Coordinates of C-alpha atoms in Angstrom, one line a residue:
Chain A
X594 CA 1.8 -24.3 3.8
X595 CA 4.1 -26.9 5.1
X596 CA 1.6 -27.5 7.9
X597 CA -1.1 -28.2 5.4
X598 CA 1.0 -30.7 3.5
X599 CA 1.9 -32.5 6.8
X600 CA -1.8 -32.9 7.6
X601 CA -2.5 -34.4 4.2
X602 CA 0.4 -36.8 4.6
X603 CA -0.9 -38.0 7.9
X604 CA -4.3 -38.3 6.4
X605 CA -2.9 -40.6 3.8
X606 CA -0.9 -42.8 6.1
X607 CA -3.4 -43.0 8.9
X608 CA -7.0 -42.4 7.9
X609 CA -8.2 -42.3 11.5
X610 CA -6.0 -39.4 12.6
X611 CA -7.7 -36.1 13.2
X612 CA -9.7 -34.5 10.4
X613 CA -8.3 -31.6 8.5
X614 CA -10.3 -28.7 9.9
X615 CA -11.7 -26.1 7.6
X616 CA -9.6 -23.2 8.6
X617 CA -6.3 -25.1 8.0
X618 CA -7.1 -25.2 4.3
X619 CA -5.2 -22.8 2.2
X620 CA -8.2 -21.0 0.7
X621 CA -10.0 -20.7 4.0
X622 CA -11.3 -17.3 5.0
X623 CA -9.3 -15.5 7.6
X624 CA -9.7 -17.2 10.9
X625 CA -10.8 -15.7 14.2
X626 CA -13.0 -12.7 14.9
X627 CA -12.1 -9.4 13.5
X628 CA -10.4 -7.3 16.2
X629 CA -9.4 -3.7 16.0
X630 CA -6.1 -2.5 17.3
X631 CA -5.8 0.4 19.7
X632 CA -5.3 2.9 16.9
X633 CA -8.2 1.2 15.0
X634 CA -10.4 1.8 18.0
X635 CA -9.3 5.4 18.2
X636 CA -10.2 5.7 14.5
X637 CA -13.7 4.3 15.1
X638 CA -14.3 6.8 17.9
X639 CA -13.2 9.7 15.8
X640 CA -15.2 8.7 12.8
X641 CA -18.3 8.0 14.9
X642 CA -17.9 11.5 16.5
X643 CA -17.8 13.2 13.1
X644 CA -20.7 11.2 11.8
X645 CA -22.7 12.3 14.8
X646 CA -21.8 15.9 14.2
X647 CA -22.5 15.5 10.5
X648 CA -26.1 14.5 11.2
X649 CA -26.9 16.5 14.3
X650 CA -24.3 19.3 14.1
X651 CA -26.7 21.8 12.6
X652 CA -29.2 21.4 15.4
X653 CA -26.6 21.5 18.1
X654 CA -24.6 24.4 16.8
X655 CA -24.8 27.5 19.0
X656 CA -25.4 29.8 16.1
X657 CA -26.6 29.6 12.5
X658 CA -23.8 29.2 10.0
X659 CA -24.1 32.8 8.7
X660 CA -25.1 34.5 11.9
X661 CA -23.1 37.5 13.1
X662 CA -23.5 36.9 16.8
X663 CA -21.1 39.6 18.0
X664 CA -22.2 42.9 16.5
X665 CA -20.5 45.0 19.1
X666 CA -16.9 44.1 18.4
X667 CA -16.9 43.7 14.7
X668 CA -13.5 42.6 13.7
X669 CA -12.1 39.6 11.9
X670 CA -10.2 36.6 13.2
X671 CA -10.9 37.0 16.9
X672 CA -9.3 34.7 19.5
X673 CA -11.4 32.0 21.2
X674 CA -13.4 33.3 24.1
X675 CA -16.6 32.3 26.0
X676 CA -19.5 32.2 23.6
X677 CA -17.2 31.7 20.6
X678 CA -15.2 28.8 21.7
X679 CA -13.0 28.6 18.5
X680 CA -13.0 32.3 17.8
X681 CA -14.4 34.0 14.8
X682 CA -13.6 34.0 11.1
X683 CA -13.0 36.5 8.4
X684 CA -16.6 37.8 8.5
X685 CA -16.9 37.6 12.3
X686 CA -18.9 34.4 12.2
X687 CA -18.6 31.8 14.9
X688 CA -16.1 29.1 13.7
X689 CA -17.5 26.3 15.9
X690 CA -20.9 26.7 14.4
X691 CA -19.6 26.8 10.9
X692 CA -17.5 23.6 11.4
X693 CA -20.6 21.9 12.8
X694 CA -22.7 23.0 9.7
X695 CA -19.8 22.2 7.4
X696 CA -19.4 18.6 8.7
X697 CA -22.7 17.5 7.2
X698 CA -21.9 19.1 3.9
X699 CA -18.3 17.8 3.5
X700 CA -19.1 14.3 4.8
X701 CA -22.4 14.1 3.0
X702 CA -21.1 15.1 -0.4
X703 CA -18.1 12.8 -0.1
X704 CA -20.2 9.9 1.1
X705 CA -22.7 10.3 -1.7
X706 CA -19.8 10.6 -4.2
X707 CA -18.0 7.5 -3.1
X708 CA -21.3 5.6 -3.1
X709 CA -22.0 6.6 -6.7
X710 CA -18.4 5.6 -7.6
X711 CA -19.0 2.2 -6.0
X712 CA -22.3 1.5 -7.7
X713 CA -20.8 2.4 -11.1
X714 CA -17.4 0.8 -10.6
X715 CA -18.5 -2.5 -8.9
X716 CA -21.4 -3.1 -11.3
X717 CA -19.4 -2.6 -14.4
X718 CA -16.2 -4.2 -12.9
X719 CA -17.8 -7.4 -11.8
X720 CA -20.0 -7.4 -14.9
X721 CA -17.1 -7.1 -17.3
X722 CA -15.2 -9.8 -15.5
X723 CA -18.1 -12.1 -16.2
X724 CA -19.2 -10.8 -19.6
X725 CA -16.0 -11.7 -21.5
X726 CA -13.6 -10.2 -23.8
X727 CA -15.2 -7.7 -26.2
X728 CA -17.2 -5.6 -23.6
X729 CA -14.4 -6.1 -21.1
X730 CA -11.8 -4.6 -23.5
X731 CA -13.9 -1.6 -24.4
X732 CA -14.7 -0.8 -20.8
X733 CA -11.1 -1.3 -19.7
X734 CA -9.7 1.0 -22.4
X735 CA -12.3 3.6 -21.6
X736 CA -11.6 3.6 -17.9
X737 CA -7.9 3.6 -18.5
X738 CA -8.1 6.9 -20.3
X739 CA -10.1 8.4 -17.4
X740 CA -7.5 7.1 -15.0
X741 CA -4.8 8.9 -16.8
X742 CA -6.3 12.3 -15.9
X743 CA -5.3 13.6 -12.5
X744 CA -8.4 13.8 -10.4
X745 CA -8.2 17.5 -9.6
X746 CA -7.7 18.4 -13.2
X747 CA -10.8 16.4 -14.1
X748 CA -12.7 18.3 -11.5
X749 CA -11.4 21.7 -12.8
X750 CA -12.6 20.9 -16.3
X751 CA -16.0 19.8 -15.2
X752 CA -16.5 22.8 -12.9
X753 CA -15.5 25.1 -15.7
X754 CA -18.0 23.4 -18.1
X755 CA -21.1 23.3 -15.9
X756 CA -20.4 25.5 -12.9
X757 CA -20.2 24.3 -9.3
X758 CA -23.1 23.2 -7.2
X759 CA -23.6 20.4 -4.7
X760 CA -25.2 17.9 -7.1
X761 CA -22.5 18.6 -9.7
X762 CA -19.8 17.9 -7.0
X763 CA -21.4 14.6 -6.0
X764 CA -21.7 13.3 -9.6
X765 CA -18.3 14.5 -10.5
X766 CA -16.7 12.8 -7.6
X767 CA -18.6 9.6 -8.4
X768 CA -17.5 9.8 -12.0
X769 CA -13.9 10.5 -11.2
X770 CA -13.4 7.7 -8.7
X771 CA -15.4 5.0 -10.5
X772 CA -12.5 4.0 -12.8
X773 CA -10.4 2.9 -9.8
X774 CA -13.2 1.0 -8.3
X775 CA -13.9 -0.6 -11.7
X776 CA -10.3 -1.7 -12.0
X777 CA -10.2 -3.2 -8.5
X778 CA -13.5 -5.0 -8.7
X779 CA -12.7 -6.3 -12.2
X780 CA -9.4 -7.6 -11.0
X781 CA -11.1 -9.3 -8.0
X782 CA -13.8 -10.7 -10.3
X783 CA -11.2 -12.1 -12.7
X784 CA -9.3 -13.7 -9.9
X785 CA -12.3 -15.3 -8.5
X786 CA -13.9 -16.4 -11.8
X787 CA -11.0 -18.8 -12.4
X788 CA -11.3 -20.5 -9.0
X789 CA -12.3 -24.1 -8.8
X790 CA -15.4 -23.4 -6.8
X791 CA -16.8 -21.1 -9.5
X792 CA -16.0 -23.8 -12.1
X793 CA -17.9 -26.2 -9.9
X794 CA -20.9 -23.9 -9.7
X795 CA -20.9 -23.4 -13.4
X796 CA -20.8 -27.2 -14.0
X797 CA -23.6 -27.6 -11.5
X798 CA -25.6 -25.4 -13.8
X799 CA -26.0 -22.3 -11.5
X800 CA -27.0 -19.1 -13.2
X801 CA -25.2 -15.8 -13.3
X802 CA -27.1 -14.4 -10.4
X803 CA -25.9 -17.3 -8.1
X804 CA -22.3 -16.9 -9.3
X805 CA -22.3 -13.2 -8.7
X806 CA -24.0 -13.2 -5.3
X807 CA -23.0 -16.5 -3.8
X808 CA -19.6 -17.1 -5.3
X809 CA -18.0 -13.8 -6.2
X810 CA -19.5 -11.3 -3.8
X811 CA -18.6 -13.1 -0.5
X812 CA -15.0 -13.4 -1.7
X813 CA -14.7 -9.9 -3.0
X814 CA -16.5 -8.1 -0.1
X815 CA -13.6 -7.8 2.3
X816 CA -11.1 -6.2 -0.1
X817 CA -13.8 -4.0 -1.5
X818 CA -14.8 -2.8 2.0
X819 CA -11.3 -1.8 2.9
X820 CA -10.9 -0.1 -0.5
X821 CA -14.2 1.7 0.2
X822 CA -12.5 3.3 3.2
X823 CA -9.5 4.4 1.2
X824 CA -11.7 5.8 -1.7
X825 CA -13.8 7.7 0.9
X826 CA -10.6 9.4 2.1
X827 CA -9.6 10.4 -1.5
X828 CA -13.1 11.7 -2.2
X829 CA -13.1 13.8 1.0
X830 CA -9.7 15.2 0.0
X831 CA -10.9 15.8 -3.6
X832 CA -14.0 17.6 -2.5
X833 CA -12.3 19.7 0.1
X834 CA -9.4 20.5 -2.3
X835 CA -11.9 21.7 -4.9
X836 CA -13.6 23.8 -2.3
X837 CA -10.3 25.1 -1.2
X838 CA -9.6 26.2 -4.7
X839 CA -12.9 28.1 -4.6
X840 CA -14.5 25.7 -7.1
X841 CA -16.4 23.4 -4.8
X842 CA -19.1 24.4 -2.3
X843 CA -19.7 28.1 -2.8
X844 CA -19.9 30.7 -0.1
X845 CA -21.7 31.6 2.1
X846 CA -22.4 27.9 2.7
X847 CA -19.9 26.5 5.2
X848 CA -17.8 23.6 4.1
X849 CA -14.4 22.6 5.6
X850 CA -12.4 23.1 2.5
X851 CA -13.9 26.5 1.7
X852 CA -13.5 27.6 5.3
X853 CA -9.7 27.1 4.9
X854 CA -9.8 29.2 1.8
X855 CA -11.9 32.0 3.3
X856 CA -9.7 32.3 6.3
X857 CA -6.3 32.1 4.6
X858 CA -5.8 35.8 5.5
X859 CA -5.5 34.7 9.2
X860 CA -2.0 33.6 8.5
X861 CA -0.9 37.1 7.7
X862 CA -2.9 39.4 9.9
X863 CA -5.1 37.3 12.2
X864 CA -5.0 37.4 15.9
X865 CA -5.0 33.6 15.9
X866 CA -4.5 30.9 13.3
X867 CA -7.4 28.8 14.6
X868 CA -9.8 30.0 11.8
X869 CA -7.6 28.2 9.3
X870 CA -6.3 25.4 11.6
X871 CA -9.7 24.2 12.9
X872 CA -11.3 23.2 9.6
X873 CA -7.9 21.7 8.4
X874 CA -7.7 19.7 11.6
X875 CA -11.3 18.6 11.2
X876 CA -10.6 17.2 7.7
X877 CA -7.3 15.6 8.7
X878 CA -8.7 14.0 11.8
X879 CA -11.5 12.4 9.9
X880 CA -9.3 11.1 7.0
X881 CA -6.5 9.9 9.3
X882 CA -9.1 8.1 11.5
X883 CA -10.6 6.3 8.4
X884 CA -7.1 5.4 7.4
X885 CA -6.4 3.8 10.8
X886 CA -9.5 1.7 10.5
X887 CA -8.7 0.7 6.9
X888 CA -5.2 -0.4 8.0
X889 CA -6.8 -2.8 10.5
X890 CA -9.4 -4.1 8.0
X891 CA -6.9 -4.7 5.2
X892 CA -4.4 -6.4 7.6
X893 CA -7.3 -8.7 8.5
X894 CA -8.2 -9.3 4.9
X895 CA -4.6 -10.4 4.2
X896 CA -3.1 -7.1 3.4
X897 CA -2.7 -8.0 -0.2
X898 CA -4.9 -5.2 -1.5
X899 CA -2.2 -3.3 -3.2
X900 CA -1.0 -6.5 -4.9
X901 CA -4.4 -6.9 -6.5
X902 CA -4.3 -3.5 -8.3
Chain B
X1144 CA 12.6 -6.3 -25.1
X1145 CA 12.4 -3.4 -27.6
X1146 CA 8.9 -4.6 -28.5
X1147 CA 7.7 -4.3 -25.0
X1148 CA 9.2 -0.8 -24.7
X1149 CA 7.7 0.3 -28.0
X1150 CA 4.2 -1.1 -27.1
X1151 CA 4.4 0.7 -23.7
X1152 CA 5.3 4.0 -25.4
X1153 CA 2.6 3.5 -28.0
X1154 CA 0.1 2.8 -25.2
X1155 CA 1.2 6.0 -23.5
X1156 CA 0.8 8.1 -26.7
X1157 CA -2.6 6.6 -27.3
X1158 CA -3.7 7.4 -23.7
X1159 CA -2.5 11.0 -24.2
X1160 CA -4.5 11.1 -27.4
X1161 CA -7.6 9.8 -25.5
X1162 CA -7.0 12.4 -22.7
X1163 CA -6.8 15.1 -25.3
X1164 CA -10.2 14.1 -26.7
X1165 CA -11.7 14.1 -23.2
X1166 CA -10.3 17.6 -22.5
X1167 CA -11.3 18.9 -25.9
X1168 CA -14.9 17.7 -25.6
X1169 CA -15.1 18.7 -21.9
X1170 CA -14.1 22.2 -22.6
X1171 CA -16.3 22.4 -25.7
X1172 CA -19.3 21.7 -23.6
X1173 CA -18.9 25.1 -22.1
X1174 CA -21.8 27.4 -22.9
X1175 CA -20.9 30.0 -25.6
X1176 CA -18.1 29.7 -28.1
X1177 CA -15.0 31.8 -28.4
X1178 CA -16.6 34.1 -30.9
X1179 CA -19.5 35.0 -28.7
X1180 CA -17.2 35.5 -25.6
X1181 CA -14.8 37.6 -27.5
X1182 CA -17.4 39.9 -29.1
X1183 CA -19.5 40.0 -26.0
X1184 CA -22.4 42.5 -26.2
X1185 CA -21.2 44.0 -29.5
X1186 CA -22.0 40.8 -31.4
X1187 CA -24.1 41.0 -34.5
X1188 CA -25.0 38.0 -36.7
X1189 CA -22.5 39.1 -39.3
X1190 CA -19.6 39.8 -37.1
X1191 CA -20.2 36.5 -35.2
X1192 CA -20.2 34.5 -38.5
X1193 CA -17.0 36.3 -39.7
X1194 CA -15.1 35.6 -36.5
X1195 CA -16.3 32.0 -36.3
X1196 CA -15.0 31.5 -39.9
X1197 CA -11.7 33.1 -38.9
X1198 CA -11.3 30.9 -35.8
X1199 CA -12.5 27.8 -37.6
X1200 CA -15.5 27.3 -35.3
X1201 CA -17.9 26.6 -38.3
X1202 CA -16.0 23.4 -39.1
X1203 CA -17.3 20.1 -38.0
X1204 CA -16.2 19.1 -34.4
X1205 CA -13.7 16.5 -35.4
X1206 CA -11.9 18.9 -37.8
X1207 CA -11.8 21.5 -35.0
X1208 CA -10.3 18.9 -32.8
X1209 CA -7.5 18.0 -35.2
X1210 CA -6.8 21.6 -35.9
X1211 CA -6.5 22.3 -32.2
X1212 CA -4.3 19.3 -31.7
X1213 CA -2.1 20.2 -34.6
X1214 CA -1.7 23.8 -33.3
X1215 CA -1.0 22.5 -29.8
X1216 CA 1.8 20.3 -31.0
X1217 CA 3.4 23.2 -32.8
X1218 CA 3.2 25.4 -29.6
X1219 CA 0.5 27.6 -31.0
X1220 CA -2.0 27.7 -28.1
X1221 CA -4.1 30.6 -29.3
X1222 CA -5.2 33.7 -27.5
X1223 CA -6.7 34.0 -24.1
X1224 CA -10.4 34.7 -23.9
X1225 CA -10.5 36.5 -20.6
X1226 CA -7.4 38.7 -20.7
X1227 CA -7.7 40.7 -23.8
X1228 CA -5.3 40.0 -26.6
X1229 CA -2.7 38.2 -24.6
X1230 CA -1.6 34.9 -26.2
X1231 CA -1.7 31.8 -24.0
X1232 CA 2.0 31.3 -24.7
X1233 CA 2.7 34.7 -23.3
X1234 CA 0.7 33.9 -20.1
X1235 CA 2.5 30.6 -19.7
X1236 CA 6.0 31.9 -20.3
X1237 CA 5.4 34.5 -17.5
X1238 CA 4.4 31.9 -15.0
X1239 CA 6.1 28.5 -15.8
X1240 CA 9.4 29.3 -14.0
X1241 CA 7.9 29.3 -10.5
X1242 CA 6.1 25.9 -11.0
X1243 CA 9.1 24.4 -12.6
X1244 CA 11.5 25.5 -9.9
X1245 CA 9.2 24.3 -7.1
X1246 CA 8.5 20.9 -8.5
X1247 CA 12.1 20.3 -9.6
X1248 CA 13.6 21.2 -6.3
X1249 CA 10.9 19.1 -4.5
X1250 CA 12.0 16.2 -6.6
X1251 CA 15.7 16.8 -6.0
X1252 CA 15.4 17.3 -2.2
X1253 CA 12.3 15.3 -1.3
X1254 CA 12.9 12.1 -3.2
X1255 CA 16.3 11.0 -2.0
X1256 CA 15.6 11.8 1.6
X1257 CA 12.3 9.9 1.7
X1258 CA 13.6 6.9 -0.2
X1259 CA 16.5 6.8 2.3
X1260 CA 14.1 7.0 5.2
X1261 CA 11.9 4.3 3.7
X1262 CA 14.8 1.9 3.2
X1263 CA 16.0 2.6 6.8
X1264 CA 12.4 1.8 8.0
X1265 CA 12.5 -1.5 6.1
X1266 CA 15.9 -2.3 7.4
X1267 CA 14.7 -2.2 11.0
X1268 CA 11.1 -3.1 10.9
X1269 CA 9.2 -2.9 14.2
X1270 CA 11.7 -0.7 15.9
X1271 CA 10.7 2.6 17.5
X1272 CA 12.3 4.4 14.5
X1273 CA 10.2 2.4 12.1
X1274 CA 7.0 2.9 14.1
X1275 CA 7.5 6.6 14.4
X1276 CA 8.0 6.9 10.6
X1277 CA 5.1 4.7 9.8
X1278 CA 2.8 6.6 12.2
X1279 CA 4.0 9.9 10.8
X1280 CA 3.4 8.9 7.2
X1281 CA 0.0 7.3 7.9
X1282 CA -1.0 10.7 9.4
X1283 CA 0.4 12.8 6.6
X1284 CA -0.6 10.6 3.7
X1285 CA -4.3 10.9 4.5
X1286 CA -4.2 14.6 5.5
X1287 CA -5.1 17.3 2.9
X1288 CA -2.2 19.4 1.4
X1289 CA -3.5 22.5 3.1
X1290 CA -3.3 20.9 6.5
X1291 CA 0.4 20.0 5.9
X1292 CA 0.9 23.5 4.6
X1293 CA -0.6 25.1 7.7
X1294 CA 1.6 23.0 9.9
X1295 CA 4.6 24.1 7.9
X1296 CA 3.7 27.7 8.2
X1297 CA 3.2 27.4 11.9
X1298 CA 6.5 25.7 12.3
X1299 CA 8.6 27.8 9.9
X1300 CA 7.1 31.2 10.2
X1301 CA 5.8 31.3 13.7
X1302 CA 8.2 29.0 15.5
X1303 CA 11.5 29.4 13.5
X1304 CA 10.7 32.9 12.3
X1305 CA 11.9 32.4 8.8
X1306 CA 10.1 33.7 5.7
X1307 CA 6.6 34.9 5.2
X1308 CA 3.3 33.0 5.1
X1309 CA 2.5 34.4 1.7
X1310 CA 5.1 34.3 -1.1
X1311 CA 5.3 37.8 -2.6
X1312 CA 7.1 39.4 -5.5
X1313 CA 9.0 37.9 -8.4
X1314 CA 12.2 36.0 -8.1
X1315 CA 14.3 38.4 -10.1
X1316 CA 17.0 40.4 -8.4
X1317 CA 16.8 38.5 -5.2
X1318 CA 19.9 37.1 -3.5
X1319 CA 20.3 33.6 -2.3
X1320 CA 19.0 34.1 1.2
X1321 CA 15.9 35.9 -0.1
X1322 CA 15.3 33.1 -2.7
X1323 CA 15.4 30.5 0.1
X1324 CA 12.8 32.4 2.1
X1325 CA 10.8 32.8 -1.1
X1326 CA 10.7 29.1 -1.9
X1327 CA 11.2 27.4 1.5
X1328 CA 7.5 27.0 2.4
X1329 CA 6.0 25.6 -0.8
X1330 CA 9.0 23.3 -1.4
X1331 CA 9.1 22.0 2.2
X1332 CA 5.3 21.4 2.2
X1333 CA 5.4 19.5 -1.1
X1334 CA 8.4 17.5 0.1
X1335 CA 6.4 16.5 3.2
X1336 CA 3.4 15.6 1.1
X1337 CA 5.3 13.3 -1.2
X1338 CA 7.5 12.0 1.6
X1339 CA 4.5 10.5 3.3
X1340 CA 3.6 8.4 0.2
X1341 CA 7.2 7.7 -0.7
X1342 CA 8.3 6.4 2.7
X1343 CA 5.3 4.1 2.9
X1344 CA 5.7 2.7 -0.6
X1345 CA 9.5 2.4 -0.4
X1346 CA 9.2 0.6 2.9
X1347 CA 6.6 -1.8 1.5
X1348 CA 8.7 -2.4 -1.7
X1349 CA 11.8 -3.3 0.3
X1350 CA 9.9 -5.4 2.8
X1351 CA 8.3 -7.3 0.0
X1352 CA 11.7 -8.3 -1.3
X1353 CA 12.8 -9.1 2.3
X1354 CA 10.1 -11.7 2.5
X1355 CA 11.5 -13.8 -0.3
X1356 CA 13.2 -17.1 0.3
X1357 CA 16.7 -16.1 -0.9
X1358 CA 16.8 -13.4 1.7
X1359 CA 15.9 -15.9 4.3
X1360 CA 18.8 -18.0 3.0
X1361 CA 21.1 -15.0 3.3
X1362 CA 20.0 -14.3 6.9
X1363 CA 20.4 -18.0 7.8
X1364 CA 23.9 -17.9 6.3
X1365 CA 24.7 -15.3 9.0
X1366 CA 25.2 -12.3 6.8
X1367 CA 24.8 -9.0 8.8
X1368 CA 21.5 -7.3 8.4
X1369 CA 22.8 -4.2 6.8
X1370 CA 24.6 -6.3 4.1
X1371 CA 21.5 -8.3 3.5
X1372 CA 19.6 -5.2 2.8
X1373 CA 22.2 -3.3 0.8
X1374 CA 23.6 -6.2 -1.3
X1375 CA 20.7 -8.7 -1.6
X1376 CA 17.4 -6.9 -1.1
X1377 CA 18.0 -3.4 -2.4
X1378 CA 19.2 -4.4 -5.9
X1379 CA 15.9 -6.3 -6.4
X1380 CA 13.9 -3.5 -4.9
X1381 CA 15.3 -0.9 -7.3
X1382 CA 12.6 -1.6 -9.9
X1383 CA 9.6 -1.1 -7.5
X1384 CA 11.3 2.0 -5.9
X1385 CA 11.9 3.7 -9.3
X1386 CA 8.2 2.9 -10.1
X1387 CA 7.2 4.5 -6.8
X1388 CA 9.3 7.6 -7.4
X1389 CA 7.8 8.2 -10.8
X1390 CA 4.2 7.8 -9.5
X1391 CA 5.0 10.3 -6.7
X1392 CA 6.5 12.8 -9.2
X1393 CA 3.3 12.5 -11.1
X1394 CA 1.6 13.3 -7.8
X1395 CA 3.6 16.5 -7.5
X1396 CA 2.0 17.7 -10.7
X1397 CA -1.4 17.7 -9.0
X1398 CA -0.3 18.5 -5.5
X1399 CA 1.3 21.7 -6.7
X1400 CA -2.1 23.1 -7.6
X1401 CA -3.3 23.4 -4.0
X1402 CA 0.1 24.5 -2.8
X1403 CA 0.4 27.3 -5.3
X1404 CA -3.0 28.6 -4.4
X1405 CA -2.3 28.3 -0.6
X1406 CA 0.9 30.3 -0.8
X1407 CA -0.5 32.5 -3.5
X1408 CA 2.5 32.5 -5.8
X1409 CA 2.0 33.0 -9.5
X1410 CA 2.5 29.7 -11.3
X1411 CA 0.8 27.5 -13.9
X1412 CA -1.6 26.0 -11.3
X1413 CA -2.9 29.4 -10.2
X1414 CA -3.2 30.2 -13.9
X1415 CA -5.5 27.3 -14.6
X1416 CA -7.7 28.0 -11.5
X1417 CA -8.0 31.5 -12.7
X1418 CA -8.9 30.1 -16.1
X1419 CA -11.7 28.1 -14.6
X1420 CA -13.0 31.1 -12.6
X1421 CA -13.1 33.3 -15.7
X1422 CA -14.3 30.4 -17.9
X1423 CA -11.4 30.9 -20.3
X1424 CA -11.7 27.6 -22.0
X1425 CA -8.8 28.0 -24.4
X1426 CA -6.5 28.5 -21.4
X1427 CA -8.0 25.5 -19.6
X1428 CA -7.5 23.3 -22.7
X1429 CA -3.9 24.2 -23.1
X1430 CA -2.9 24.0 -19.4
X1431 CA -5.0 20.9 -18.9
X1432 CA -3.2 19.2 -21.7
X1433 CA 0.2 20.2 -20.4
X1434 CA -0.6 18.9 -16.9
X1435 CA -2.2 15.7 -18.1
X1436 CA 0.6 15.0 -20.6
X1437 CA 3.2 15.4 -17.9
X1438 CA 1.3 13.1 -15.7
X1439 CA 0.8 10.4 -18.4
X1440 CA 4.5 10.6 -19.3
X1441 CA 5.6 10.2 -15.7
X1442 CA 3.3 7.2 -15.3
X1443 CA 4.7 5.7 -18.5
X1444 CA 8.2 6.1 -17.1
X1445 CA 7.1 4.3 -13.9
X1446 CA 5.8 1.5 -16.1
X1447 CA 9.0 1.3 -18.1
X1448 CA 11.2 1.5 -15.1
X1449 CA 9.6 -1.4 -13.5
X1450 CA 10.0 -3.5 -16.6
X1451 CA 13.5 -2.5 -17.4
X1452 CA 14.8 -3.2 -13.9
X1453 CA 13.2 -6.7 -13.7
X1454 CA 15.0 -9.3 -15.8
X1455 CA 11.9 -11.5 -15.6
X1456 CA 9.8 -8.9 -17.2
X1457 CA 12.6 -7.9 -19.6
X1458 CA 12.8 -11.3 -21.1
X1459 CA 9.3 -12.8 -20.8
X1460 CA 8.9 -16.5 -21.6

């Protein structure tokens, strides 16, 4: 800040001194190229790995998700061995294959859910920051009530009402997480709407479309992207918690959360705890990796994300 | 100042009312009403009509809602649909102890330790201690509860050899040692789950204060670092910290659901999951309201705490 003022002083006294460059201005976008830290790079590798498994896992898996490949030694929770590299689960199915099948389901459902939340939240949020008081108040009140319900409780009531299926899970996740996105994008929109450059655009006679896409969007994109990562984590946790409670993806379909539930018995009388540890680690590694990337992105965006909420 | 507090409380009550409408309408969307479920196959037109009249199901929806709300406030929750003629109050009073003990002990043990650790991390930012804590909490904050729970089981049961992976039996006629092994896993796991959040948020709250000019002044005056934190920074960070604590206690209310199912002990959370599986919507309504109201109240306390501890908010211009 003091640097900036100095420059302006110099400018005033000696007009021929060096120009104030763009990125020394206070409102300038973050300077320099976006670089990931070491932990951020690690996060990208892990996320890329899981995305690859999510798409191609079911083709690469050694067995089908509900195959019983070892009919000779039927027993539950076997230790890892050649052929079943992560051991077998409660029904003597291959854990590695089920994890590879489950990846697509867990990640796909969560990604679809968070996308729905974003479409609803951002549209209504930015919209209501432009639309003005009446609509804005109604929407804000409505979403505030939804925010006051713990996510998992919301999920329980929905599942009780309409039963559990994959489309229901996706829509529920979208509906549950849209209020938070609404709040963030509304706050961002409000903040940007009062900036001088928006005033200038309005005076210039630009329409709403210009203001939304050329003025608000470029300034709101970075915080929204890093919030997207965070929200994605919460949706993954929500979907797998619901599956873990037996109310999400239904057996015999493999999904990381329900795999943990199916194999809870391994803690008591299993020969190994891998049946329960493997899917739990799969979820944790994915969410932690996303979190590492988000940390980098939000540090780059100024790290003021929490202050905006 | 009273006006602010009163408006906040009024807003909290209104939110609770809104939540109750959402829960009531949501559970009412269930196929089949209480009369049909209770009579089952034996239902005839006449008996259905009679029972509906008795339960007030023939009234318009808004009257049903007020009737339900009024009964709820008086503690008359009705009878369970799935488990015969047991009243909901009976089901709850059998189970609530476990949930209450686990969440209270978590709050009493987990909160002071994690707030302390968070302040320490903010006191020495950038040191190995701080990095270790930050990395640990980044990992745990994003991990699902059942991952943390599995780690705890591996550590406590398999490594230390204490307790059992599954909590069995009731808490009656157990001595202290048995009680500890009974509760150690759920409580330790929940503590770890909230610690991750709490450490991160406490550290951020204190560091936020540490960046203000008057702290810079204090450092420049040559005051030792510990005194700067304890006398100058901490007093101003109390508001945010109390706020953070209340938010995380609200989080315990939801976190306890997964933990109870994981360790398989009988509490309110397992009861509501059971209610969803058997589609016992009266049970879901009641427990959903209890959980949501607790959550809203804790959030309201968080709000009030941050206002009360900040003179600038207490006396707005």
